[in-house]
Coordinates of C-alpha atoms in Angstrom, one line a residue:
X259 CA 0.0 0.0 0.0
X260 CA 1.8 3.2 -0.8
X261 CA 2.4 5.9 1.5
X262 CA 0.1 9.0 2.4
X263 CA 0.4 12.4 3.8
X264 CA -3.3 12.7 4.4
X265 CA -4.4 13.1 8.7
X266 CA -4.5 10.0 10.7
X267 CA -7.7 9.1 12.1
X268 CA -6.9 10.0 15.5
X269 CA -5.6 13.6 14.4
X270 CA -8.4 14.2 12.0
X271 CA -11.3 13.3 14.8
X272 CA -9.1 15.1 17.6
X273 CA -8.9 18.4 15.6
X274 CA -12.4 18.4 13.9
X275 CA -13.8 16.2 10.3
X276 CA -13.0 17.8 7.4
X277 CA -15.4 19.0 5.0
X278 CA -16.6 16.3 2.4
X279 CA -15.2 16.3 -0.9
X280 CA -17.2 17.5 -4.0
X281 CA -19.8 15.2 -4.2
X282 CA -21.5 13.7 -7.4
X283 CA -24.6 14.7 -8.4
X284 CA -26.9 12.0 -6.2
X285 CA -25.9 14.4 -3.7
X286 CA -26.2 18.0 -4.2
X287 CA -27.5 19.4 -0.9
X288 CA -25.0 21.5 1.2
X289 CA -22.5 20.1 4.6
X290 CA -24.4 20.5 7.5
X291 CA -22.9 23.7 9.9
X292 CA -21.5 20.9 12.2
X293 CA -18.7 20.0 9.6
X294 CA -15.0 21.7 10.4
X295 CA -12.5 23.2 8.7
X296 CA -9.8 20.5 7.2
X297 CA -7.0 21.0 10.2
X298 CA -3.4 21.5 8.7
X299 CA -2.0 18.3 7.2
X300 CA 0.9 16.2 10.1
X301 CA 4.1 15.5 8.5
X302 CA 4.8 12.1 8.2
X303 CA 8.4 10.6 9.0
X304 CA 10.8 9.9 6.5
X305 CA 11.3 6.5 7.7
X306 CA 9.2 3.3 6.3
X307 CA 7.9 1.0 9.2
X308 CA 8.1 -2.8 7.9
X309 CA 5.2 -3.7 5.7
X310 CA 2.5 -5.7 6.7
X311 CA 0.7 -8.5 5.2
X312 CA -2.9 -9.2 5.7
X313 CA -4.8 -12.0 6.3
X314 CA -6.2 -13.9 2.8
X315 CA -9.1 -13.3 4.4
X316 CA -8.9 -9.5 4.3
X317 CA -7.4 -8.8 1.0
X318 CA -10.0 -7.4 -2.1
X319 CA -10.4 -10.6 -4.8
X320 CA -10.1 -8.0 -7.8
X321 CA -8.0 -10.4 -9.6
X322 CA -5.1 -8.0 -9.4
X323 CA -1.7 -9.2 -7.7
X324 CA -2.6 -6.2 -4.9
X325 CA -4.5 -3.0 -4.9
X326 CA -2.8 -0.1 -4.4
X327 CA -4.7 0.9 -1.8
X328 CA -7.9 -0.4 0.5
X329 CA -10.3 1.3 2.4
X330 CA -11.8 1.2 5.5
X331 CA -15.6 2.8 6.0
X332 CA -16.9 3.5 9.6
X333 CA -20.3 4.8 10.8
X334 CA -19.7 8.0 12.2
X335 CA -20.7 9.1 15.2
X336 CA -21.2 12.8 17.0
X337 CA -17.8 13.9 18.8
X338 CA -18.7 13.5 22.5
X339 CA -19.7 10.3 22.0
X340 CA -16.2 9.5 20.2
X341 CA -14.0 11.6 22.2
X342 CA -16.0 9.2 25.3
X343 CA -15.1 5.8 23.8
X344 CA -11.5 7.0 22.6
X345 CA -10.7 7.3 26.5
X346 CA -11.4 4.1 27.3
X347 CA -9.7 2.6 24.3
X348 CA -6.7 4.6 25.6
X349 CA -6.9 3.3 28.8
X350 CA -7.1 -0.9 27.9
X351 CA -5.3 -0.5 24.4
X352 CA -1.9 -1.4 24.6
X353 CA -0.2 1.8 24.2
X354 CA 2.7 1.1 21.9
X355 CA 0.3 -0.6 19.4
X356 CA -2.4 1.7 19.6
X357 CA -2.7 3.4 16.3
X358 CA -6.3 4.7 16.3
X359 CA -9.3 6.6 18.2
X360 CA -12.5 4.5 18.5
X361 CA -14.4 3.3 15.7
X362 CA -16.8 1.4 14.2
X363 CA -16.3 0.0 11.4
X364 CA -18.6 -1.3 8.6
X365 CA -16.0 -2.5 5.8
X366 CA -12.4 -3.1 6.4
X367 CA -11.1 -3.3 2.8
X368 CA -12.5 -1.6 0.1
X369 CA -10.6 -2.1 -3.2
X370 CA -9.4 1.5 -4.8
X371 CA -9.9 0.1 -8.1
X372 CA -14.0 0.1 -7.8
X373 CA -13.9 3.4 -5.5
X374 CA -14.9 5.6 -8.3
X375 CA -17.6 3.2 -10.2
X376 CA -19.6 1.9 -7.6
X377 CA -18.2 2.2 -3.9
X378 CA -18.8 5.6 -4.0
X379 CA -21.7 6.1 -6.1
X380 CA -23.4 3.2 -4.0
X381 CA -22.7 5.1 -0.3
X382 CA -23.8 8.6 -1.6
X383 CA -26.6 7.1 -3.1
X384 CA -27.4 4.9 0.4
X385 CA -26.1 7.6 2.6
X386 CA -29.1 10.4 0.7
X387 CA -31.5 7.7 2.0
X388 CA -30.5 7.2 5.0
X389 CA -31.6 9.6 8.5
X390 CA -29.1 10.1 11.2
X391 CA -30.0 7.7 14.5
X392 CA -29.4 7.0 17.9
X393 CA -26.4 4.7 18.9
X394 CA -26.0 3.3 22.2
X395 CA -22.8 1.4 23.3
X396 CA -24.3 -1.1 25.5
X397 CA -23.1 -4.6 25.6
X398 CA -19.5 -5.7 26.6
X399 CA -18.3 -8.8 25.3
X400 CA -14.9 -11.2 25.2
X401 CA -12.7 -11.3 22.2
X402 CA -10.3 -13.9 22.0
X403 CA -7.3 -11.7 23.3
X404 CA -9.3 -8.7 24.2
X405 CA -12.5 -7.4 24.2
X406 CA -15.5 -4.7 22.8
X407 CA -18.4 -3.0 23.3
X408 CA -21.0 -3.9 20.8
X409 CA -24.3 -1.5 19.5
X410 CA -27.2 -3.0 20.4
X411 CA -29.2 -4.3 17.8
X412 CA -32.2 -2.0 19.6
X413 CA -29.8 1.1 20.5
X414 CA -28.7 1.7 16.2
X415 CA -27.3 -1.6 15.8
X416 CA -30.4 -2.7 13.9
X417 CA -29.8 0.2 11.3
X418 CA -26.2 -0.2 11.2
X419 CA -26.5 -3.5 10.0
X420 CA -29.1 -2.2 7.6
X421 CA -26.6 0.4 6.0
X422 CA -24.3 -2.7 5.8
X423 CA -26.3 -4.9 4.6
X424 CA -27.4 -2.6 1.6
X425 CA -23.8 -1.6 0.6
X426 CA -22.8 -5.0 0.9
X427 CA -25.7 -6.2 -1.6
X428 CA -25.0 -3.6 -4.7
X429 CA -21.2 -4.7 -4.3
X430 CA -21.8 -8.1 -4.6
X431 CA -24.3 -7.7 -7.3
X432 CA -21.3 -6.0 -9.1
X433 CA -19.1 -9.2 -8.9
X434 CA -17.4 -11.3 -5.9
X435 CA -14.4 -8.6 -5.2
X436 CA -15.5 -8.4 -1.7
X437 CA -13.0 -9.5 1.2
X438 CA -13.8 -12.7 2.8
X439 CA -14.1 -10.4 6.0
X440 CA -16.5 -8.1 4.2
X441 CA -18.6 -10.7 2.5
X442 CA -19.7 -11.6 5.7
X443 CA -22.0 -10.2 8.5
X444 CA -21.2 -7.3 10.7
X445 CA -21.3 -7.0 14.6
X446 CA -20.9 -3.1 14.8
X447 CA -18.3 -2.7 17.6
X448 CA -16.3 -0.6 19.7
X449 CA -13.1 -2.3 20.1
X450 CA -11.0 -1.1 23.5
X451 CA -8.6 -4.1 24.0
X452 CA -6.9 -6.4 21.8
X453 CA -3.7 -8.8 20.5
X454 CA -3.0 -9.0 24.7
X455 CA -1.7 -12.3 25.0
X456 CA -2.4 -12.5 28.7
X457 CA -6.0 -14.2 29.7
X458 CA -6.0 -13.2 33.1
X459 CA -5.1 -9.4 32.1
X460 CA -7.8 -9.5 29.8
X461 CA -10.4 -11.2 31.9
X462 CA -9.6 -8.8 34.7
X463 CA -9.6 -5.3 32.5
X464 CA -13.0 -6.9 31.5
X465 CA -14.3 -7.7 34.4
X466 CA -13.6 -4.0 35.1
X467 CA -14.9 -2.3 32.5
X468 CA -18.2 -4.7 33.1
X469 CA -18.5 -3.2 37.1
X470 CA -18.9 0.2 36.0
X471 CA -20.2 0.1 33.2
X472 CA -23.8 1.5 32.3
X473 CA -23.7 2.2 28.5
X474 CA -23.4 5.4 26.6
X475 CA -24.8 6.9 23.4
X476 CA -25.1 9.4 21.1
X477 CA -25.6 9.9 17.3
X478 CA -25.0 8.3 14.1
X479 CA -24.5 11.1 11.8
X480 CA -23.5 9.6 8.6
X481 CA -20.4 7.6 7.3
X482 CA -16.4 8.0 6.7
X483 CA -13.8 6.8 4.0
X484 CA -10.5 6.1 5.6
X485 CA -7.3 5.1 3.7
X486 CA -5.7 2.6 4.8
X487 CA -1.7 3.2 5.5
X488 CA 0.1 0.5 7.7
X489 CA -2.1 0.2 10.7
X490 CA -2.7 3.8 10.4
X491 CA -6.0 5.1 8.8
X492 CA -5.9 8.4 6.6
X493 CA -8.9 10.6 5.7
X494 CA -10.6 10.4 2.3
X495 CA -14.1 11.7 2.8
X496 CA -17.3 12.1 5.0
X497 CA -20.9 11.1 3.5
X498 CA -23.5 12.6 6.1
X499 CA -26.8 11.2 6.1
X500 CA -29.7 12.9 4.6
X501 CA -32.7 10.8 5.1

């Protein structure tokens, strides 16, 4: 995947989303007044980390050798609620692998060579449809070496899945490029710890997390593009929803 010198996601939702790109004509109305200024672009260090090789299981089946690049799309949420979760992935994350705020994602590995014919035209088109909704972080659950907070299929996880559900049926109506990962269903997910090799460090940080606990929410405002960049995630472009 070849380098960028776009805003991480951390530094992007820290300073305040971008505007949205230009968008196509399925989408003509204006950026609501909530969207920010693009913050100045980080500089990003000379030096290359070492590459990383997915999973078969995550890699686009284009039919080419690799895609330049992938993307990764995410529901978006109102700030408080994100700035809220990204604390308490900061606090179980392990620190020196912890690339990224809090997210939930939708797609993990959207092919650049169909972003312009039918990714794109397919989320503006589900995106215009589509009404912003409540999302409630609710239910805490064990991952094998860490663990999430899942939405609720009553608390927005019901029309998460929905949104998924539709993108993921006009892509695969355009052929079986598709992920293994993204051809299949989606538990929409706050993720706040994971690759700990310790059980008992994860079973206790859970059993924390689980004695305080009480759920949060907030708004589902619309979707975001991310490019994908070694573990680090670099804006593309925000689709709010206009239902």
């Amino acid at each position: 995947m070849s380098n960028s010198t776009g805003l991480s996601y951390s530094a992007t939702l820290s300073q305040g989303l971008p505007p949205a790109k230009k968008q196509q004509s399925v989408e003509t109305q204006s950026q609501s007044a909530t969207s920010h200024a693009r913050p100045q672009q980080q500089q990003q260090p000379d030096s290359q980390p070492p590459r990383y090789e997915p999973s078969p299981s995550h890699i686009p089946r284009t039919g080419a050798e690799e895609e330049e690049n992938v993307y990764v799309l995410t529901l978006l949420t109102d700030k408080p609620l994100h700035d809220r979760m990204t604390s308490l992935r900061k606090k179980y994350f392990p620190q020196r692998i912890n690339k990224l705020a809090a997210h939930l994602t939708l797609f993990h590995a959207l092919p650049e060579s169909k972003l312009d014919s039918v990714i794109i035209p397919t989320i503006l088109d589900v995106t215009r449809r589509t009404a912003p909704f409540r999302v409630a972080a609710t239910e805490p659950f064990r991952m094998k070496k860490g663990f999430a907070i899942s939405v609720s299929t009553p608390h927005g996880g019901r029309q998460a899945q929905q949104i998924h559900r539709h993108l993921q049926e006009a892509w695969k109506a355009d052929g079986q490029w598709l992920s293994d990962q993204d051809a299949g269903g989606c538990r929409v997910h706050y993720t706040l710890m994971n690759k700990v090799d310790d059980e008992v460090e994860v079973q206790n940080a859970l059993d924390e997390l689980k004695g305080y606990w009480k759920g949060d929410d907030g708004n589902a405002e619309g979707l975001a593009l991310w490019r994908y960049d070694r573990g680090f995630w670099r804006w593309e472009r925000k689709f709010s929803f206009r239902g």
